[in-house]
């Protein structure tokens, strides 16, 4: 016997990806969908899949996800975005892990859509805390990239891969970079220390860490473009924070 599992998803106009998301977790004990005013067929898809459906105005990433988590009927929660889905084999790994789990949660590897392809074998995947005991973890307050957090021990389920279908083309990637970097301005405000390194040196270091360290070069040109984009994002979020906090120049007297 395993711990019962609630899958939790927040939505807003996700008709293009929600069916795939919910189909990948149809075996769970319940699915909770919290929608924030979709005008497409998102709500119909959730209802057809038998999800427990709730409606609330969007309150910010962290508060919205925490509200959805709080609505789960079971202690153990699998938190997914509507543009994510479990890969083949993940179910067996999750169900085995939920048999008398000795930790507060599990980090799962995420395979990324990289424009016209997906991370290839050999790329080092980032892991994210997505499977957890909701009584021992809560969403943090980081804007844009809010995530579950706990001070208790967690483990990593390497076999429980989930796939992110969020960036099908370069235009989508660039739009996210611009929006996310703006959303982080307040969080980064006031970080004047090491400004030269943050703006001049760190983007290049970050490119090498992703392209070589995480082996994004295995993804071909898509991996190279993705690494350059990631380095630009690192630069842009610090540049916007600097712009927001700098003292305005006094008006010039050209008379």
Tab-separated table of C-alpha atoms in Angstrom:
chain	number	residue	atom	x	y	z
A	1	UNK	CA	0.000	0.000	0.000
A	2	UNK	CA	1.192	3.513	-0.787
A	3	UNK	CA	0.259	6.950	0.498
A	4	UNK	CA	-2.758	8.378	-1.398
A	5	UNK	CA	-1.752	11.092	-3.860
A	6	UNK	CA	-3.341	14.381	-4.898
A	7	UNK	CA	-2.164	15.995	-8.154
A	8	UNK	CA	-2.441	19.799	-8.032
A	9	UNK	CA	-2.474	22.067	-11.107
A	10	UNK	CA	-3.134	25.804	-11.467
A	11	UNK	CA	-4.482	26.969	-14.817
A	12	UNK	CA	-5.198	29.970	-16.999
A	13	UNK	CA	-5.986	29.393	-20.684
A	14	UNK	CA	-4.007	26.152	-20.871
A	15	UNK	CA	-6.253	24.227	-23.253
A	16	UNK	CA	-3.301	23.430	-25.515
A	17	UNK	CA	-1.435	21.440	-22.843
A	18	UNK	CA	-3.808	20.544	-19.981
A	19	UNK	CA	-5.201	17.337	-21.530
A	20	UNK	CA	-1.696	15.878	-21.814
A	21	UNK	CA	-0.885	16.961	-18.263
A	22	UNK	CA	-3.952	15.374	-16.665
A	23	UNK	CA	-3.773	12.236	-18.816
A	24	UNK	CA	-0.274	11.546	-17.483
A	25	UNK	CA	-1.553	11.511	-13.872
A	26	UNK	CA	-4.981	9.930	-14.384
A	27	UNK	CA	-3.932	7.098	-12.035
A	28	UNK	CA	-3.646	9.446	-9.025
A	29	UNK	CA	-6.242	9.357	-6.235
A	30	UNK	CA	-7.468	12.841	-7.095
A	31	UNK	CA	-6.704	15.765	-9.365
A	32	UNK	CA	-7.192	19.335	-8.115
A	33	UNK	CA	-7.371	22.146	-10.687
A	34	UNK	CA	-7.500	25.780	-9.558
A	35	UNK	CA	-8.412	28.047	-12.479
A	36	UNK	CA	-8.034	31.828	-12.534
A	37	UNK	CA	-10.524	32.825	-15.206
A	38	UNK	CA	-9.756	30.857	-18.361
A	39	UNK	CA	-11.680	31.878	-21.467
A	40	UNK	CA	-10.713	28.865	-23.606
A	41	UNK	CA	-11.680	25.215	-23.046
A	42	UNK	CA	-9.364	24.710	-20.034
A	43	UNK	CA	-12.243	24.308	-17.565
A	44	UNK	CA	-14.069	21.845	-19.845
A	45	UNK	CA	-10.945	19.694	-20.156
A	46	UNK	CA	-10.446	19.621	-16.382
A	47	UNK	CA	-14.097	18.668	-15.826
A	48	UNK	CA	-13.986	15.944	-18.470
A	49	UNK	CA	-10.956	14.443	-16.757
A	50	UNK	CA	-12.816	14.294	-13.444
A	51	UNK	CA	-10.718	16.890	-11.640
A	52	UNK	CA	-11.987	18.700	-8.557
A	53	UNK	CA	-12.344	22.152	-10.073
A	54	UNK	CA	-12.020	25.466	-8.216
A	55	UNK	CA	-12.073	29.088	-9.369
A	56	UNK	CA	-10.159	31.990	-7.812
A	57	UNK	CA	-8.701	35.259	-9.152
A	58	UNK	CA	-4.938	35.128	-9.689
A	59	UNK	CA	-3.137	36.244	-6.513
A	60	UNK	CA	0.472	35.750	-7.610
A	61	UNK	CA	2.379	32.537	-8.358
A	62	UNK	CA	3.151	31.517	-4.786
A	63	UNK	CA	-0.237	32.353	-3.262
A	64	UNK	CA	-2.165	30.767	-6.126
A	65	UNK	CA	-0.246	27.507	-5.965
A	66	UNK	CA	-0.419	27.376	-2.173
A	67	UNK	CA	-4.173	27.901	-2.321
A	68	UNK	CA	-4.465	24.972	-4.732
A	69	UNK	CA	-2.250	22.794	-2.522
A	70	UNK	CA	-4.395	23.585	0.511
A	71	UNK	CA	-7.441	22.227	-1.335
A	72	UNK	CA	-5.922	18.750	-1.747
A	73	UNK	CA	-7.643	15.963	0.145
A	74	UNK	CA	-4.440	14.004	0.789
A	75	UNK	CA	-1.172	14.837	2.544
A	76	UNK	CA	1.040	13.819	-0.355
A	77	UNK	CA	0.878	16.155	-3.347
A	78	UNK	CA	2.331	16.103	-6.844
A	79	UNK	CA	2.510	19.720	-8.045
A	80	UNK	CA	2.547	20.210	-11.816
A	81	UNK	CA	2.190	23.187	-14.106
A	82	UNK	CA	-0.426	22.870	-16.836
A	83	UNK	CA	2.321	22.718	-19.489
A	84	UNK	CA	4.067	19.782	-17.785
A	85	UNK	CA	3.384	16.034	-17.831
A	86	UNK	CA	4.902	12.907	-16.319
A	87	UNK	CA	7.107	10.868	-18.639
A	88	UNK	CA	6.734	7.131	-19.162
A	89	UNK	CA	8.016	5.225	-16.143
A	90	UNK	CA	7.483	8.045	-13.668
A	91	UNK	CA	4.332	6.499	-12.222
A	92	UNK	CA	6.087	3.337	-11.056
A	93	UNK	CA	8.890	5.337	-9.422
A	94	UNK	CA	6.439	7.634	-7.624
A	95	UNK	CA	4.223	4.815	-6.390
A	96	UNK	CA	7.244	2.937	-5.043
A	97	UNK	CA	8.504	6.084	-3.292
A	98	UNK	CA	5.151	6.631	-1.618
A	99	UNK	CA	5.313	3.301	0.168
A	100	UNK	CA	6.215	4.432	3.697
A	101	UNK	CA	8.272	7.493	2.598
A	102	UNK	CA	10.991	8.434	5.103
A	103	UNK	CA	11.472	12.019	3.817
A	104	UNK	CA	9.318	15.132	3.513
A	105	UNK	CA	9.450	15.183	-0.267
A	106	UNK	CA	11.131	14.151	-3.503
A	107	UNK	CA	12.866	16.162	-6.203
A	108	UNK	CA	11.994	15.078	-9.748
A	109	UNK	CA	14.132	15.633	-12.873
A	110	UNK	CA	12.554	17.869	-15.520
A	111	UNK	CA	13.197	17.320	-19.217
A	112	UNK	CA	12.787	20.545	-21.177
A	113	UNK	CA	11.340	21.276	-24.570
A	114	UNK	CA	14.106	23.213	-26.307
A	115	UNK	CA	12.371	25.008	-29.175
A	116	UNK	CA	12.049	22.360	-31.894
A	117	UNK	CA	13.492	19.473	-29.855
A	118	UNK	CA	13.787	18.098	-26.311
A	119	UNK	CA	16.753	17.506	-23.985
A	120	UNK	CA	18.663	14.569	-25.350
A	121	UNK	CA	20.125	11.673	-23.408
A	122	UNK	CA	23.199	12.798	-21.475
A	123	UNK	CA	21.989	16.332	-20.708
A	124	UNK	CA	22.047	16.994	-16.940
A	125	UNK	CA	18.453	17.706	-16.003
A	126	UNK	CA	17.493	20.152	-13.262
A	127	UNK	CA	15.538	18.628	-10.387
A	128	UNK	CA	12.589	20.276	-8.651
A	129	UNK	CA	10.733	19.549	-5.420
A	130	UNK	CA	7.319	18.572	-6.800
A	131	UNK	CA	6.299	15.488	-4.790
A	132	UNK	CA	5.935	16.324	-1.102
A	133	UNK	CA	4.005	16.056	2.135
A	134	UNK	CA	1.971	19.270	2.121
A	135	UNK	CA	1.956	19.397	5.926
A	136	UNK	CA	5.758	19.718	5.895
A	137	UNK	CA	6.349	21.994	2.881
A	138	UNK	CA	4.973	25.311	1.652
A	139	UNK	CA	5.474	27.598	-1.313
A	140	UNK	CA	8.286	30.119	-0.877
A	141	UNK	CA	7.881	33.826	-1.582
A	142	UNK	CA	10.240	34.121	-4.558
A	143	UNK	CA	8.421	36.038	-7.316
A	144	UNK	CA	7.962	34.370	-10.719
A	145	UNK	CA	9.920	31.224	-9.783
A	146	UNK	CA	8.015	30.390	-6.582
A	147	UNK	CA	8.542	26.762	-5.538
A	148	UNK	CA	7.734	24.404	-2.669
A	149	UNK	CA	10.225	24.602	0.183
A	150	UNK	CA	10.901	22.585	3.332
A	151	UNK	CA	13.594	22.439	6.004
A	152	UNK	CA	13.166	18.701	6.377
A	153	UNK	CA	15.125	16.065	4.401
A	154	UNK	CA	14.174	15.364	0.794
A	155	UNK	CA	15.387	12.790	-1.727
A	156	UNK	CA	15.671	12.679	-5.529
A	157	UNK	CA	13.700	10.269	-7.725
A	158	UNK	CA	15.866	9.997	-10.830
A	159	UNK	CA	13.413	7.683	-12.579
A	160	UNK	CA	10.411	9.993	-12.069
A	161	UNK	CA	11.063	12.375	-14.958
A	162	UNK	CA	8.502	14.990	-15.944
A	163	UNK	CA	8.499	16.963	-19.186
A	164	UNK	CA	8.045	20.720	-19.629
A	165	UNK	CA	6.364	21.729	-22.890
A	166	UNK	CA	6.611	25.453	-22.209
A	167	UNK	CA	8.962	26.882	-24.858
A	168	UNK	CA	8.117	25.628	-28.355
A	169	UNK	CA	9.942	28.445	-30.161
A	170	UNK	CA	12.509	31.208	-29.666
A	171	UNK	CA	9.863	33.957	-29.597
A	172	UNK	CA	8.189	32.316	-26.588
A	173	UNK	CA	11.556	32.034	-24.839
A	174	UNK	CA	12.380	35.706	-25.417
A	175	UNK	CA	8.938	36.824	-24.203
A	176	UNK	CA	9.397	34.808	-20.986
A	177	UNK	CA	12.879	36.234	-20.439
A	178	UNK	CA	11.516	39.762	-20.680
A	179	UNK	CA	8.497	39.100	-18.451
A	180	UNK	CA	10.364	37.072	-15.810
A	181	UNK	CA	13.268	39.517	-15.547
A	182	UNK	CA	10.783	42.349	-14.980
A	183	UNK	CA	8.976	40.290	-12.361
A	184	UNK	CA	12.217	39.821	-10.419
A	185	UNK	CA	13.149	43.508	-10.237
A	186	UNK	CA	11.873	44.035	-6.689
A	187	UNK	CA	13.457	40.791	-5.520
A	188	UNK	CA	16.859	41.855	-6.882
A	189	UNK	CA	16.596	45.518	-5.890
A	190	UNK	CA	19.366	46.728	-3.608
A	191	UNK	CA	21.968	44.162	-4.667
A	192	UNK	CA	24.722	46.635	-5.532
A	193	UNK	CA	27.527	44.422	-4.239
A	194	UNK	CA	29.543	42.728	-6.965
A	195	UNK	CA	27.567	44.643	-9.596
A	196	UNK	CA	30.436	44.494	-12.104
A	197	UNK	CA	30.609	40.716	-11.783
A	198	UNK	CA	26.850	40.310	-11.977
A	199	UNK	CA	26.545	42.355	-15.172
A	200	UNK	CA	29.845	41.760	-16.949
A	201	UNK	CA	31.293	38.445	-15.816
A	202	UNK	CA	28.487	36.227	-14.545
A	203	UNK	CA	26.492	35.902	-17.812
A	204	UNK	CA	29.543	34.387	-19.520
A	205	UNK	CA	30.191	32.068	-16.587
A	206	UNK	CA	26.546	31.037	-16.584
A	207	UNK	CA	26.676	30.272	-20.326
A	208	UNK	CA	29.643	27.934	-19.806
A	209	UNK	CA	28.009	26.305	-16.784
A	210	UNK	CA	24.900	25.485	-18.798
A	211	UNK	CA	26.426	24.733	-22.207
A	212	UNK	CA	29.350	22.654	-20.970
A	213	UNK	CA	28.627	21.821	-17.325
A	214	UNK	CA	25.054	20.684	-17.928
A	215	UNK	CA	25.926	19.399	-21.405
A	216	UNK	CA	23.430	21.495	-23.294
A	217	UNK	CA	25.789	21.136	-26.262
A	218	UNK	CA	24.238	17.678	-26.719
A	219	UNK	CA	21.038	19.429	-27.836
A	220	UNK	CA	22.820	20.839	-30.898
A	221	UNK	CA	21.998	24.335	-32.108
A	222	UNK	CA	18.900	24.378	-29.905
A	223	UNK	CA	21.145	23.858	-26.876
A	224	UNK	CA	23.516	26.635	-27.944
A	225	UNK	CA	20.678	29.110	-28.507
A	226	UNK	CA	19.127	28.100	-25.190
A	227	UNK	CA	22.414	28.655	-23.337
A	228	UNK	CA	22.877	32.098	-24.891
A	229	UNK	CA	19.282	32.962	-23.991
A	230	UNK	CA	19.804	31.801	-20.400
A	231	UNK	CA	22.938	33.935	-20.091
A	232	UNK	CA	21.038	36.936	-21.442
A	233	UNK	CA	18.297	36.336	-18.862
A	234	UNK	CA	20.898	36.373	-16.074
A	235	UNK	CA	22.232	39.672	-17.434
A	236	UNK	CA	18.814	41.227	-17.972
A	237	UNK	CA	17.405	40.590	-14.494
A	238	UNK	CA	20.402	42.309	-12.856
A	239	UNK	CA	20.427	45.117	-15.436
A	240	UNK	CA	16.753	45.868	-14.788
A	241	UNK	CA	17.323	45.802	-11.026
A	242	UNK	CA	20.177	48.290	-11.435
A	243	UNK	CA	18.016	50.517	-13.645
A	244	UNK	CA	15.221	50.513	-11.054
A	245	UNK	CA	17.442	51.476	-8.132
A	246	UNK	CA	19.846	53.954	-9.679
A	247	UNK	CA	19.563	57.609	-8.657
A	248	UNK	CA	17.932	59.713	-11.370
A	249	UNK	CA	20.292	62.175	-12.999
A	250	UNK	CA	19.522	65.836	-12.295
A	251	UNK	CA	18.067	67.725	-15.273
A	252	UNK	CA	20.678	69.375	-17.461
A	253	UNK	CA	20.703	73.144	-17.787
A	254	UNK	CA	21.421	73.709	-21.455
A	255	UNK	CA	20.634	77.400	-21.291
